[in-house]
mmCIF file of C-alpha atoms (C1' of nucleotides) in Angstrom:
data_model
loop_
_atom_site.group_PDB
_atom_site.id
_atom_site.type_symbol
_atom_site.label_atom_id
_atom_site.label_comp_id
_atom_site.label_asym_id
_atom_site.label_seq_id
_atom_site.Cartn_x
_atom_site.Cartn_y
_atom_site.Cartn_z
ATOM 1 C CA MET A 1 0.810 7.713 -8.661
ATOM 2 C CA ALA A 2 3.506 8.385 -6.147
ATOM 3 C CA ARG A 3 5.120 11.763 -6.309
ATOM 4 C CA ASN A 4 8.643 10.434 -6.378
ATOM 5 C CA PRO A 5 10.623 7.390 -7.597
ATOM 6 C CA LYS A 6 11.553 6.257 -4.102
ATOM 7 C CA SER A 7 7.921 5.972 -3.034
ATOM 8 C CA GLN A 8 6.944 4.311 -6.261
ATOM 9 C CA TYR A 9 9.716 1.794 -5.721
ATOM 10 C CA ARG A 10 8.363 0.953 -2.286
ATOM 11 C CA ILE A 11 4.843 0.662 -3.594
ATOM 12 C CA GLU A 12 5.929 -1.828 -6.206
ATOM 13 C CA ARG A 13 7.862 -3.784 -3.615
ATOM 14 C CA ILE A 14 4.750 -3.939 -1.462
ATOM 15 C CA TRP A 15 2.689 -5.206 -4.358
ATOM 16 C CA ALA A 16 5.306 -7.854 -5.077
ATOM 17 C CA THR A 17 5.248 -8.984 -1.466
ATOM 18 C CA VAL A 18 1.471 -9.245 -1.450
ATOM 19 C CA CYS A 19 1.716 -11.409 -4.543
ATOM 20 C CA ASP A 20 3.765 -13.857 -2.501
ATOM 21 C CA VAL A 21 0.950 -14.527 -0.077
ATOM 22 C CA PRO A 22 -0.470 -17.899 -1.101
ATOM 23 C CA ALA A 23 -4.160 -18.587 -1.562
ATOM 24 C CA GLY A 24 -5.686 -19.863 1.632
ATOM 25 C CA SER A 25 -3.504 -17.658 3.816
ATOM 26 C CA VAL A 26 -3.699 -14.058 4.955
ATOM 27 C CA ALA A 27 -1.180 -11.483 6.117
ATOM 28 C CA SER A 28 -1.473 -8.335 8.181
ATOM 29 C CA TYR A 29 -0.549 -4.917 6.845
ATOM 30 C CA GLY A 30 2.343 -4.750 9.260
ATOM 31 C CA GLN A 31 3.609 -8.152 8.227
ATOM 32 C CA ILE A 32 3.639 -7.191 4.570
ATOM 33 C CA ALA A 33 5.469 -4.007 5.434
ATOM 34 C CA GLU A 34 8.185 -5.791 7.362
ATOM 35 C CA ILE A 35 8.754 -8.410 4.710
ATOM 36 C CA ALA A 36 8.864 -5.687 2.100
ATOM 37 C CA GLY A 37 11.621 -4.075 4.132
ATOM 38 C CA ILE A 38 9.554 -1.205 5.485
ATOM 39 C CA PRO A 39 9.420 -1.452 9.302
ATOM 40 C CA ARG A 40 6.448 0.364 10.846
ATOM 41 C CA GLY A 41 5.055 0.806 7.365
ATOM 42 C CA ALA A 42 1.638 -0.698 7.852
ATOM 43 C CA ARG A 43 -0.079 2.453 6.712
ATOM 44 C CA GLN A 44 2.089 2.576 3.631
ATOM 45 C CA VAL A 45 0.884 -0.887 2.722
ATOM 46 C CA GLY A 46 -2.673 0.348 2.894
ATOM 47 C CA HIS A 47 -1.643 3.319 0.854
ATOM 48 C CA ALA A 48 -0.047 1.114 -1.777
ATOM 49 C CA LEU A 49 -3.025 -1.201 -2.036
ATOM 50 C CA ARG A 50 -5.334 1.759 -2.329
ATOM 51 C CA GLN A 51 -3.561 2.605 -5.548
ATOM 52 C CA LEU A 52 -4.147 -0.737 -7.184
ATOM 53 C CA PRO A 53 -6.152 -0.529 -10.377
ATOM 54 C CA GLY A 54 -9.679 -1.877 -10.167
ATOM 55 C CA LYS A 55 -8.735 -4.905 -12.160
ATOM 56 C CA THR A 56 -5.569 -6.461 -10.808
ATOM 57 C CA ASP A 57 -3.933 -9.798 -10.193
ATOM 58 C CA VAL A 58 -2.456 -8.649 -6.901
ATOM 59 C CA PRO A 59 -4.250 -10.651 -4.169
ATOM 60 C CA TRP A 60 -5.069 -7.605 -2.028
ATOM 61 C CA HIS A 61 -7.893 -9.514 -0.353
ATOM 62 C CA ARG A 62 -5.339 -11.609 1.544
ATOM 63 C CA VAL A 63 -4.181 -8.568 3.469
ATOM 64 C CA ILE A 64 -6.192 -7.881 6.608
ATOM 65 C CA ARG A 65 -5.750 -6.142 9.932
ATOM 66 C CA SER A 66 -3.644 -7.774 12.607
ATOM 67 C CA SER A 67 -6.874 -8.180 14.558
ATOM 68 C CA GLY A 68 -8.074 -10.686 11.989
ATOM 69 C CA ARG A 69 -10.705 -8.331 10.632
ATOM 70 C CA SER A 70 -11.064 -6.745 7.235
ATOM 71 C CA ALA A 71 -9.948 -3.154 6.994
ATOM 72 C CA PHE A 72 -13.239 -2.305 5.315
ATOM 73 C CA ASP A 73 -16.555 -1.576 6.972
ATOM 74 C CA GLN A 74 -18.935 -4.500 7.089
ATOM 75 C CA GLY A 75 -21.511 -4.230 4.372
ATOM 76 C CA SER A 76 -19.367 -2.065 2.127
ATOM 77 C CA ARG A 77 -18.784 -3.273 -1.404
ATOM 78 C CA ALA A 78 -15.089 -3.734 -0.810
ATOM 79 C CA TYR A 79 -15.755 -5.726 2.343
ATOM 80 C CA ASN A 80 -18.109 -8.075 0.570
ATOM 81 C CA ARG A 81 -15.676 -8.631 -2.279
ATOM 82 C CA GLN A 82 -12.879 -9.388 0.135
ATOM 83 C CA VAL A 83 -14.892 -11.836 2.201
ATOM 84 C CA LYS A 84 -16.221 -13.559 -0.877
ATOM 85 C CA ARG A 85 -12.751 -14.062 -2.299
ATOM 86 C CA LEU A 86 -11.354 -15.340 0.971
ATOM 87 C CA MET A 87 -14.161 -17.826 1.364
ATOM 88 C CA MET A 88 -13.434 -19.000 -2.164
ATOM 89 C CA GLU A 89 -9.971 -19.863 -0.889
ATOM 90 C CA ASP A 90 -11.435 -21.761 2.029
ATOM 91 C CA VAL A 91 -10.459 -19.214 4.630
ATOM 92 C CA VAL A 92 -12.895 -19.549 7.510
ATOM 93 C CA ILE A 93 -14.449 -16.342 8.772
ATOM 94 C CA LEU A 94 -16.434 -16.496 12.010
ATOM 95 C CA GLU A 95 -18.311 -13.457 13.231
ATOM 96 C CA GLY A 96 -16.390 -11.387 10.736
ATOM 97 C CA ARG A 97 -13.092 -12.577 12.139
ATOM 98 C CA ILE A 98 -10.311 -14.766 10.830
ATOM 99 C CA ASP A 99 -8.167 -16.876 13.130
ATOM 100 C CA MET A 100 -4.722 -15.441 12.535
ATOM 101 C CA GLN A 101 -3.024 -18.209 14.456
ATOM 102 C CA GLN A 102 -4.328 -20.575 11.851
ATOM 103 C CA TYR A 103 -4.329 -18.570 8.635
ATOM 104 C CA ARG A 104 -1.440 -16.144 9.017
ATOM 105 C CA TRP A 105 1.036 -16.565 6.186
ATOM 106 C CA GLN A 106 4.344 -17.995 7.378
ATOM 107 C CA PRO A 107 6.904 -17.688 4.596
ATOM 108 C CA ASP A 108 9.685 -20.200 4.906
ATOM 109 C CA LEU A 109 13.342 -19.262 4.869
ATOM 110 C CA ASP A 110 13.936 -20.233 1.249
ATOM 111 C CA GLU A 111 11.111 -18.016 0.190
ATOM 112 C CA LEU A 112 12.568 -15.013 1.943
ATOM 113 C CA LEU A 113 16.116 -15.653 0.787
ATOM 114 C CA TRP A 114 14.872 -15.882 -2.730
ATOM 115 C CA LYS A 115 13.656 -12.329 -2.407
ATOM 116 C CA PRO A 116 16.633 -10.439 -0.987
ATOM 117 C CA SER A 117 15.077 -7.125 -1.904
ATOM 118 C CA ALA A 118 13.090 -7.414 1.277
ATOM 119 C CA ALA A 119 16.199 -7.528 3.420
ATOM 120 C CA TRP A 120 18.520 -5.222 1.544
ATOM 121 C CA ASP A 121 17.042 -1.899 0.778
ATOM 122 C CA ASN A 122 18.285 -1.167 -2.705
ATOM 123 C CA ALA A 123 16.077 1.807 -3.159
ATOM 124 C CA PRO A 124 17.384 4.114 -5.839
ATOM 125 C CA SER A 125 18.563 7.418 -4.427
ATOM 126 C "C1'" DC B 1 6.174 25.067 6.103
ATOM 127 C "C1'" DA B 2 1.785 23.514 8.933
ATOM 128 C "C1'" DT B 3 -2.111 20.454 9.294
ATOM 129 C "C1'" DA B 4 -5.157 16.848 8.300
ATOM 130 C "C1'" DT B 5 -6.003 12.227 6.822
ATOM 131 C "C1'" DG B 6 -5.731 7.393 6.356
ATOM 132 C "C1'" DA B 7 -7.180 -0.405 3.395
ATOM 133 C "C1'" DC B 8 -2.596 0.351 10.520
ATOM 134 C "C1'" DG B 9 -0.877 -1.337 15.150
ATOM 135 C "C1'" DA B 10 0.113 -1.726 20.097
ATOM 136 C "C1'" DC B 11 -1.711 -0.894 24.467
ATOM 137 C "C1'" DA B 12 -4.356 0.861 28.422
ATOM 138 C "C1'" DA B 13 -8.697 1.396 30.537
ATOM 139 C "C1'" DA C 1 -15.220 -6.973 23.334
ATOM 140 C "C1'" DT C 2 -15.016 -1.753 22.771
ATOM 141 C "C1'" DT C 3 -13.107 2.633 22.765
ATOM 142 C "C1'" DG C 4 -9.575 6.000 23.053
ATOM 143 C "C1'" DT C 5 -4.644 7.450 22.631
ATOM 144 C "C1'" DC C 6 -0.474 7.627 20.597
ATOM 145 C "C1'" DG C 7 3.083 6.449 17.268
ATOM 146 C "C1'" DC C 8 4.011 6.091 12.450
ATOM 147 C "C1'" DC C 9 4.733 8.031 7.719
ATOM 148 C "C1'" DA C 10 3.337 9.011 2.760
ATOM 149 C "C1'" DT C 11 0.014 12.184 0.626
ATOM 150 C "C1'" DA C 12 -3.152 15.817 0.223
ATOM 151 C "C1'" DT C 13 -4.339 20.776 0.953
#
DNA sequence: CATATGACGACAA
DNA sequence: ATTGTCGCCATAT
């Protein structure tokens, strides 16, 4: 767990944002960070996902590197699970790469406005 | 307090 | 396409 409430708050916000990524789409770590209201927080997104329990409903597999590649090493268990889940959602992966231009999640305005927490940082002091 | 370490990202060779 | 550097920032030691 996070050492302090502020960090825990951000972690939960990151998880919530990841839950907004629809099946069939993917998002980069940096994108999740920005939407969650944490500019330049790509690494924090990875940190937050790393803390997910083994069994979770958070669609962590939809978060990949901006390069269109999985953050895991090819052949690793995590990599295989991620690829398998993405393929289940009809996300095409060629040569281990996903076409971001085509699959990148593009939240519409309503969606973002409905989640003001991303824009207004109401983190508890 | 000082380093080291990442599920990262942008950029230059 | 690959590799290396640097910036970033929460955690770990």
